[in-house]
Amino acid sequence: MAARVISVGIAVMDRIFAIDAIPTEPTKVFARSCTEIGGGPAATGAATASHLGGEVELWARVGDDPIGRRIVEELKEWGVVPQVRHVPGGRSGVSSIAVANDGERLIFAFADPALDTDTAWLPMERLASADCVLVDLRWPKASERVLHEAQRKGIPSVLDADLTTDDIARTLVPLAGYAIFSLPALRRFTGQTSPGDGLTAAQRACKGRVGVTLGAEGFLWLDAGRLEHEPGFAVSAIDTLGAGDVFHGAFALAIAEGRDMRQAGRFANAAAALKCTRFGGRAGIPTREETEALLQTSRTTA
Ligand code: ADP
């Protein structure tokens, strides 16, 4: 039976343009290609876990608009079961993203501040059937409620602790079974520059496990106070947009399948590395077969 993951947080629509270079002054830039595809940490994590073989639900809210309807349709195409509320009068989140040849990005993101944060409609009774929950920082009330309930029920939980401009991580990290940071987010959370010192400081705030993604360098985590490392896979990366979201989705699925942190980190490194070899954010999510094939190789950056 497939492992079951419930992912909770944000779902948006991205329009991603491939351009030669980020302009330094106002101008018109002609893109080489353009992809319109869903984004958002929880939603891309859900699409990843589903594509890699999990049975996955996404709990999210979008606007009551055509973009919101398209976001939901596309999630279904990835095999995700949407538990998504179309907020009356609300507008869906959208981003326009330019990715240059050197991988640099320019992003314009819109998130409707009026998008209702109510969590009363969430089907909390469904949590009992989950093997793991994955939450992001973009719908804090829902993530807090789900993390509390997961803790109470003994369900593993993964927090995608990415960089935000607020301090919501302070509330959610202590509740997480696995708090997995990006390096900029870990630095902001702890004030420590080195990833090792950052994890040691983050562990003081978290009763669960703490880890950090290091881009091409892979994944670092603490095991009973000892630093452990799984190197990234050596690939030629052309688009790292969504790499962190793919990592977290694959990591949550591996935990749902009962793997330990090293196995989950290695599996997630492989899935995220493959994503980086393809343009278009979530469009680059690999299949299980592709991921397993890369795992058989030792092409790491160590
Ligand atoms: P984010 O996308 O959130 O900034 P990272 O840059 O740390 O997060 O990337 C997340 C994961 O994606 C890494 O831990 C690694 O597994 C994979 N990854 C990112 N960039 C590369 C790369 N250039 N080569 C191989 N793997 C990569």
Short mmCIF file of C-alpha atoms and ligand atoms in Angstrom, two decimals:
data_model
loop_
_atom_site.label_atom_id
_atom_site.label_comp_id
_atom_site.label_asym_id
_atom_site.label_seq_id
_atom_site.Cartn_x
_atom_site.Cartn_y
_atom_site.Cartn_z
CA MET A 1 0.00 0.00 0.00
CA ALA A 2 1.25 3.46 -0.86
CA ALA A 3 2.40 5.65 2.03
CA ARG A 4 0.01 8.51 2.82
CA VAL A 5 1.15 12.13 3.10
CA ILE A 6 -1.01 15.14 3.97
CA SER A 7 0.59 18.43 2.93
CA VAL A 8 -0.63 21.73 4.38
CA GLY A 9 0.13 25.28 3.28
CA ILE A 10 0.25 27.45 0.19
CA ALA A 11 -0.62 26.78 -3.47
CA VAL A 12 0.09 29.43 -6.13
CA MET A 13 0.53 29.75 -9.89
CA ASP A 14 3.97 30.55 -11.31
CA ARG A 15 4.76 31.88 -14.77
CA ILE A 16 8.43 31.12 -15.38
CA PHE A 17 10.41 32.85 -18.16
CA ALA A 18 13.83 31.67 -19.40
CA ILE A 19 15.93 34.74 -20.21
CA ASP A 20 19.61 35.36 -20.94
CA ALA A 21 20.39 37.77 -18.11
CA ILE A 22 18.60 39.72 -15.36
CA PRO A 23 18.23 43.34 -16.64
CA THR A 24 19.91 46.06 -14.66
CA GLU A 25 17.52 48.82 -15.75
CA PRO A 26 13.84 49.06 -16.75
CA THR A 27 13.40 47.45 -20.16
CA LYS A 28 11.52 44.84 -22.14
CA VAL A 29 13.08 41.38 -22.14
CA PHE A 30 12.21 38.73 -24.71
CA ALA A 31 12.11 35.28 -23.12
CA ARG A 32 13.39 32.11 -24.83
CA SER A 33 10.57 30.09 -23.31
CA CYS A 34 7.76 30.36 -20.79
CA THR A 35 6.09 27.76 -18.57
CA GLU A 36 2.95 28.28 -16.51
CA ILE A 37 2.84 25.84 -13.63
CA GLY A 38 1.77 25.63 -9.99
CA GLY A 39 4.14 26.52 -7.16
CA GLY A 40 4.27 27.05 -3.40
CA PRO A 41 6.21 24.85 -0.94
CA ALA A 42 3.30 22.73 0.33
CA ALA A 43 1.75 22.29 -3.13
CA THR A 44 5.00 21.41 -4.90
CA GLY A 45 5.92 19.13 -1.99
CA ALA A 46 2.55 17.40 -2.44
CA ALA A 47 3.02 17.05 -6.22
CA THR A 48 6.47 15.54 -5.60
CA ALA A 49 5.33 13.02 -2.97
CA SER A 50 2.48 11.98 -5.27
CA HIS A 51 4.65 11.68 -8.39
CA LEU A 52 7.13 9.56 -6.42
CA GLY A 53 4.40 7.08 -5.51
CA GLY A 54 2.68 8.44 -2.38
CA GLU A 55 -1.03 8.86 -1.77
CA VAL A 56 -1.21 12.57 -1.17
CA GLU A 57 -3.70 15.24 -0.11
CA LEU A 58 -3.10 18.98 -0.15
CA TRP A 59 -4.89 21.20 2.37
CA ALA A 60 -4.75 24.76 1.10
CA ARG A 61 -6.85 27.79 0.18
CA VAL A 62 -6.88 29.74 -3.05
CA GLY A 63 -8.92 32.60 -4.47
CA ASP A 64 -12.37 32.25 -5.93
CA ASP A 65 -11.00 33.01 -9.41
CA PRO A 66 -9.90 31.28 -12.65
CA ILE A 67 -6.30 31.00 -11.41
CA GLY A 68 -7.53 29.21 -8.28
CA ARG A 69 -9.48 26.76 -10.39
CA ARG A 70 -6.44 26.12 -12.60
CA ILE A 71 -4.23 25.58 -9.52
CA VAL A 72 -6.60 22.85 -8.32
CA GLU A 73 -6.89 21.22 -11.77
CA GLU A 74 -3.14 21.03 -12.15
CA LEU A 75 -2.73 19.45 -8.69
CA LYS A 76 -5.12 16.72 -9.78
CA GLU A 77 -2.97 16.15 -12.87
CA TRP A 78 -0.11 15.33 -10.47
CA GLY A 79 -2.36 12.83 -8.69
CA VAL A 80 -2.81 15.01 -5.60
CA VAL A 81 -6.23 14.94 -3.88
CA PRO A 82 -7.07 18.60 -3.26
CA GLN A 83 -8.78 19.60 -0.02
CA VAL A 84 -8.75 23.19 -1.19
CA ARG A 85 -11.08 26.03 -0.20
CA HIS A 86 -11.87 28.72 -2.77
CA VAL A 87 -12.14 31.77 -0.51
CA PRO A 88 -15.09 33.95 -1.62
CA GLY A 89 -13.82 37.32 -2.84
CA GLY A 90 -10.20 36.21 -2.39
CA ARG A 91 -7.51 36.30 -5.10
CA SER A 92 -5.10 33.45 -5.78
CA GLY A 93 -1.36 33.88 -5.32
CA VAL A 94 0.66 34.38 -8.51
CA SER A 95 4.34 34.88 -9.31
CA SER A 96 6.20 35.92 -12.42
CA ILE A 97 9.71 34.50 -12.35
CA ALA A 98 12.60 35.15 -14.70
CA VAL A 99 15.41 32.59 -14.65
CA ALA A 100 18.66 33.73 -16.30
CA ASN A 101 21.35 31.56 -17.95
CA ASP A 102 23.52 31.74 -14.82
CA GLY A 103 20.59 30.53 -12.65
CA GLU A 104 19.94 33.97 -11.11
CA ARG A 105 16.24 34.73 -10.60
CA LEU A 106 14.02 37.80 -10.56
CA ILE A 107 10.67 37.14 -8.89
CA PHE A 108 7.51 39.22 -8.62
CA ALA A 109 5.15 37.54 -6.16
CA PHE A 110 1.62 38.49 -5.18
CA ALA A 111 -0.10 36.97 -2.12
CA ASP A 112 -3.53 38.40 -1.30
CA PRO A 113 -3.29 39.70 2.28
CA ALA A 114 -7.07 39.40 2.48
CA LEU A 115 -7.02 35.66 1.77
CA ASP A 116 -8.93 34.25 4.71
CA THR A 117 -6.78 32.34 7.25
CA ASP A 118 -9.71 30.47 8.84
CA THR A 119 -8.89 26.79 9.59
CA ALA A 120 -12.33 25.71 10.89
CA TRP A 121 -13.13 23.81 7.67
CA LEU A 122 -10.03 21.62 7.70
CA PRO A 123 -10.91 17.88 7.73
CA MET A 124 -8.82 17.20 10.86
CA GLU A 125 -10.29 13.71 11.28
CA ARG A 126 -8.41 12.65 8.13
CA LEU A 127 -5.04 13.13 9.88
CA ALA A 128 -5.43 9.76 11.62
CA SER A 129 -4.85 8.02 8.27
CA ALA A 130 -1.62 9.92 7.44
CA ASP A 131 1.84 8.31 7.66
CA CYS A 132 3.43 11.77 7.64
CA VAL A 133 2.32 15.40 7.42
CA LEU A 134 4.28 18.10 5.59
CA VAL A 135 3.63 21.75 6.46
CA ASP A 136 5.06 25.04 5.21
CA LEU A 137 5.26 28.48 6.85
CA ARG A 138 2.81 30.24 4.52
CA TRP A 139 -0.48 29.41 6.23
CA PRO A 140 0.73 29.49 9.83
CA LYS A 141 -2.63 28.94 11.58
CA ALA A 142 -3.24 25.74 9.65
CA SER A 143 0.34 24.49 10.09
CA GLU A 144 0.20 25.15 13.84
CA ARG A 145 -3.10 23.31 14.21
CA VAL A 146 -1.93 20.33 12.15
CA LEU A 147 1.47 20.09 13.90
CA HIS A 148 -0.24 20.10 17.33
CA GLU A 149 -2.62 17.37 16.26
CA ALA A 150 0.15 15.30 14.62
CA GLN A 151 2.15 15.54 17.84
CA ARG A 152 -0.88 14.44 19.90
CA LYS A 153 -1.54 11.49 17.60
CA GLY A 154 2.13 10.47 17.23
CA ILE A 155 2.16 11.10 13.44
CA PRO A 156 5.56 12.09 11.98
CA SER A 157 5.65 15.69 10.78
CA VAL A 158 8.03 17.58 8.49
CA LEU A 159 8.26 21.39 8.60
CA ASP A 160 9.55 23.11 5.46
CA ALA A 161 11.34 25.92 7.32
CA ASP A 162 12.12 28.19 4.39
CA LEU A 163 13.01 31.87 4.57
CA THR A 164 10.12 34.23 5.41
CA THR A 165 10.03 37.88 6.40
CA ASP A 166 8.12 37.15 9.64
CA ASP A 167 9.01 35.17 12.77
CA ILE A 168 6.44 32.41 12.36
CA ALA A 169 9.21 29.78 12.43
CA ARG A 170 9.60 30.54 16.16
CA THR A 171 6.09 29.18 16.73
CA LEU A 172 6.26 26.21 14.36
CA VAL A 173 9.81 24.83 14.77
CA PRO A 174 9.18 23.74 18.39
CA LEU A 175 6.16 21.69 17.23
CA ALA A 176 7.84 19.87 14.33
CA GLY A 177 8.97 16.25 14.28
CA TYR A 178 11.52 17.18 11.60
CA ALA A 179 12.34 20.87 11.13
CA ILE A 180 14.20 21.05 7.80
CA PHE A 181 15.60 24.52 7.09
CA SER A 182 17.11 26.14 4.02
CA LEU A 183 20.51 27.66 4.86
CA PRO A 184 19.33 31.33 4.69
CA ALA A 185 16.36 30.44 6.92
CA LEU A 186 18.60 28.65 9.45
CA ARG A 187 20.90 31.68 9.54
CA ARG A 188 17.98 33.99 10.14
CA PHE A 189 16.48 31.70 12.81
CA THR A 190 19.68 31.25 14.80
CA GLY A 191 21.97 34.17 13.89
CA GLN A 192 24.72 31.57 13.23
CA THR A 193 26.63 31.63 9.94
CA SER A 194 27.95 28.07 9.89
CA PRO A 195 25.32 25.38 9.23
CA GLY A 196 26.68 23.18 12.03
CA ASP A 197 26.46 25.93 14.66
CA GLY A 198 23.04 26.85 13.28
CA LEU A 199 21.71 23.32 13.71
CA THR A 200 23.05 23.12 17.26
CA ALA A 201 21.27 26.38 18.09
CA ALA A 202 18.05 25.31 16.29
CA GLN A 203 18.04 22.02 18.22
CA ARG A 204 17.61 23.98 21.44
CA ALA A 205 14.26 25.25 20.11
CA CYS A 206 13.05 21.91 18.71
CA LYS A 207 12.24 18.67 20.52
CA GLY A 208 12.21 16.86 17.15
CA ARG A 209 15.04 16.46 14.63
CA VAL A 210 16.71 19.37 12.80
CA GLY A 211 18.34 19.46 9.37
CA VAL A 212 19.37 21.94 6.67
CA THR A 213 19.54 21.76 2.88
CA LEU A 214 22.82 23.05 1.42
CA GLY A 215 22.11 23.40 -2.32
CA ALA A 216 24.63 21.37 -4.37
CA GLU A 217 26.28 20.27 -1.10
CA GLY A 218 23.24 18.21 -0.11
CA PHE A 219 21.84 17.74 3.38
CA LEU A 220 23.21 18.17 6.91
CA TRP A 221 21.44 17.12 10.10
CA LEU A 222 21.96 16.42 13.80
CA ASP A 223 21.78 12.91 15.21
CA ALA A 224 21.92 12.91 19.01
CA GLY A 225 24.11 16.03 18.92
CA ARG A 226 26.40 14.68 16.16
CA LEU A 227 26.51 16.32 12.72
CA GLU A 228 25.70 13.97 9.84
CA HIS A 229 25.97 14.75 6.11
CA GLU A 230 24.63 13.30 2.86
CA PRO A 231 26.32 14.95 -0.14
CA GLY A 232 24.25 16.22 -3.05
CA PHE A 233 24.28 14.41 -6.40
CA ALA A 234 26.58 15.85 -9.06
CA VAL A 235 24.34 17.07 -11.89
CA SER A 236 24.44 19.98 -14.32
CA ALA A 237 21.86 22.24 -12.72
CA ILE A 238 19.97 24.59 -15.04
CA ASP A 239 17.05 25.63 -12.80
CA THR A 240 17.00 25.30 -9.01
CA LEU A 241 13.55 26.91 -8.65
CA GLY A 242 11.50 24.60 -6.43
CA ALA A 243 14.49 22.38 -5.50
CA GLY A 244 13.81 22.92 -1.80
CA ASP A 245 10.09 22.15 -2.22
CA VAL A 246 10.91 18.94 -4.11
CA PHE A 247 13.45 17.99 -1.41
CA HIS A 248 10.83 18.41 1.33
CA GLY A 249 8.13 16.48 -0.56
CA ALA A 250 10.50 13.57 -1.23
CA PHE A 251 11.80 13.69 2.35
CA ALA A 252 8.25 13.56 3.79
CA LEU A 253 7.37 10.61 1.55
CA ALA A 254 10.49 8.71 2.64
CA ILE A 255 9.63 9.33 6.31
CA ALA A 256 6.06 8.17 5.59
CA GLU A 257 7.56 4.98 4.12
CA GLY A 258 9.40 4.39 7.40
CA ARG A 259 12.93 5.34 6.35
CA ASP A 260 15.48 6.88 8.70
CA MET A 261 16.90 10.37 8.33
CA ARG A 262 19.96 9.38 6.31
CA GLN A 263 17.91 7.34 3.84
CA ALA A 264 15.30 10.10 3.60
CA GLY A 265 17.99 12.75 3.05
CA ARG A 266 19.68 10.71 0.31
CA PHE A 267 16.38 9.99 -1.44
CA ALA A 268 15.40 13.67 -1.26
CA ASN A 269 18.86 14.77 -2.51
CA ALA A 270 18.41 12.54 -5.56
CA ALA A 271 14.89 13.78 -6.37
CA ALA A 272 15.88 17.44 -5.90
CA ALA A 273 19.07 17.06 -7.97
CA LEU A 274 17.07 15.66 -10.90
CA LYS A 275 14.63 18.57 -10.62
CA CYS A 276 17.58 20.95 -10.96
CA THR A 277 18.50 19.46 -14.35
CA ARG A 278 15.17 20.60 -15.86
CA PHE A 279 13.72 24.02 -16.51
CA GLY A 280 10.35 25.12 -15.16
CA GLY A 281 10.09 24.76 -11.38
CA ARG A 282 7.69 21.93 -10.54
CA ALA A 283 7.72 20.74 -14.17
CA GLY A 284 11.08 19.12 -13.34
CA ILE A 285 9.80 16.72 -10.65
CA PRO A 286 11.30 13.29 -11.45
CA THR A 287 9.61 9.89 -11.41
CA ARG A 288 10.33 7.22 -8.82
CA GLU A 289 12.25 5.18 -11.42
CA GLU A 290 14.51 8.11 -12.32
CA THR A 291 15.13 8.82 -8.64
CA GLU A 292 15.94 5.19 -7.80
CA ALA A 293 18.29 5.03 -10.82
CA LEU A 294 20.26 8.06 -9.58
CA LEU A 295 20.36 6.55 -6.07
CA GLN A 296 22.16 3.50 -7.53
CA THR A 297 25.03 5.73 -8.67
CA SER A 298 27.65 7.34 -6.46
CA ARG A 299 27.79 10.57 -8.44
CA THR A 300 27.81 12.84 -5.36
CA THR A 301 29.49 16.18 -4.77
CA ALA A 302 31.55 14.83 -1.81
P1 ADP B 1 16.17 26.03 -1.69
O1 ADP B 1 15.76 25.59 -3.07
O2 ADP B 1 15.05 25.99 -0.70
O3 ADP B 1 16.97 27.30 -1.66
P2 ADP B 1 18.59 24.42 -1.58
O4 ADP B 1 19.25 25.35 -2.54
O5 ADP B 1 19.34 24.07 -0.32
O6 ADP B 1 17.15 24.88 -1.13
O7 ADP B 1 18.29 23.07 -2.40
C1 ADP B 1 17.49 22.04 -1.86
C2 ADP B 1 18.08 20.68 -2.26
O8 ADP B 1 18.10 20.59 -3.69
C3 ADP B 1 19.50 20.43 -1.83
O9 ADP B 1 19.57 19.94 -0.51
C4 ADP B 1 19.96 19.42 -2.85
O10 ADP B 1 19.48 18.14 -2.52
C5 ADP B 1 19.24 19.88 -4.11
N1 ADP B 1 20.06 20.79 -4.94
C6 ADP B 1 19.98 22.15 -5.02
N2 ADP B 1 20.88 22.66 -5.89
C7 ADP B 1 21.55 21.59 -6.38
C8 ADP B 1 22.62 21.43 -7.34
N3 ADP B 1 23.18 22.50 -7.94
N4 ADP B 1 23.06 20.18 -7.60
C9 ADP B 1 22.53 19.09 -7.00
N5 ADP B 1 21.52 19.17 -6.09
C10 ADP B 1 21.04 20.40 -5.78
#
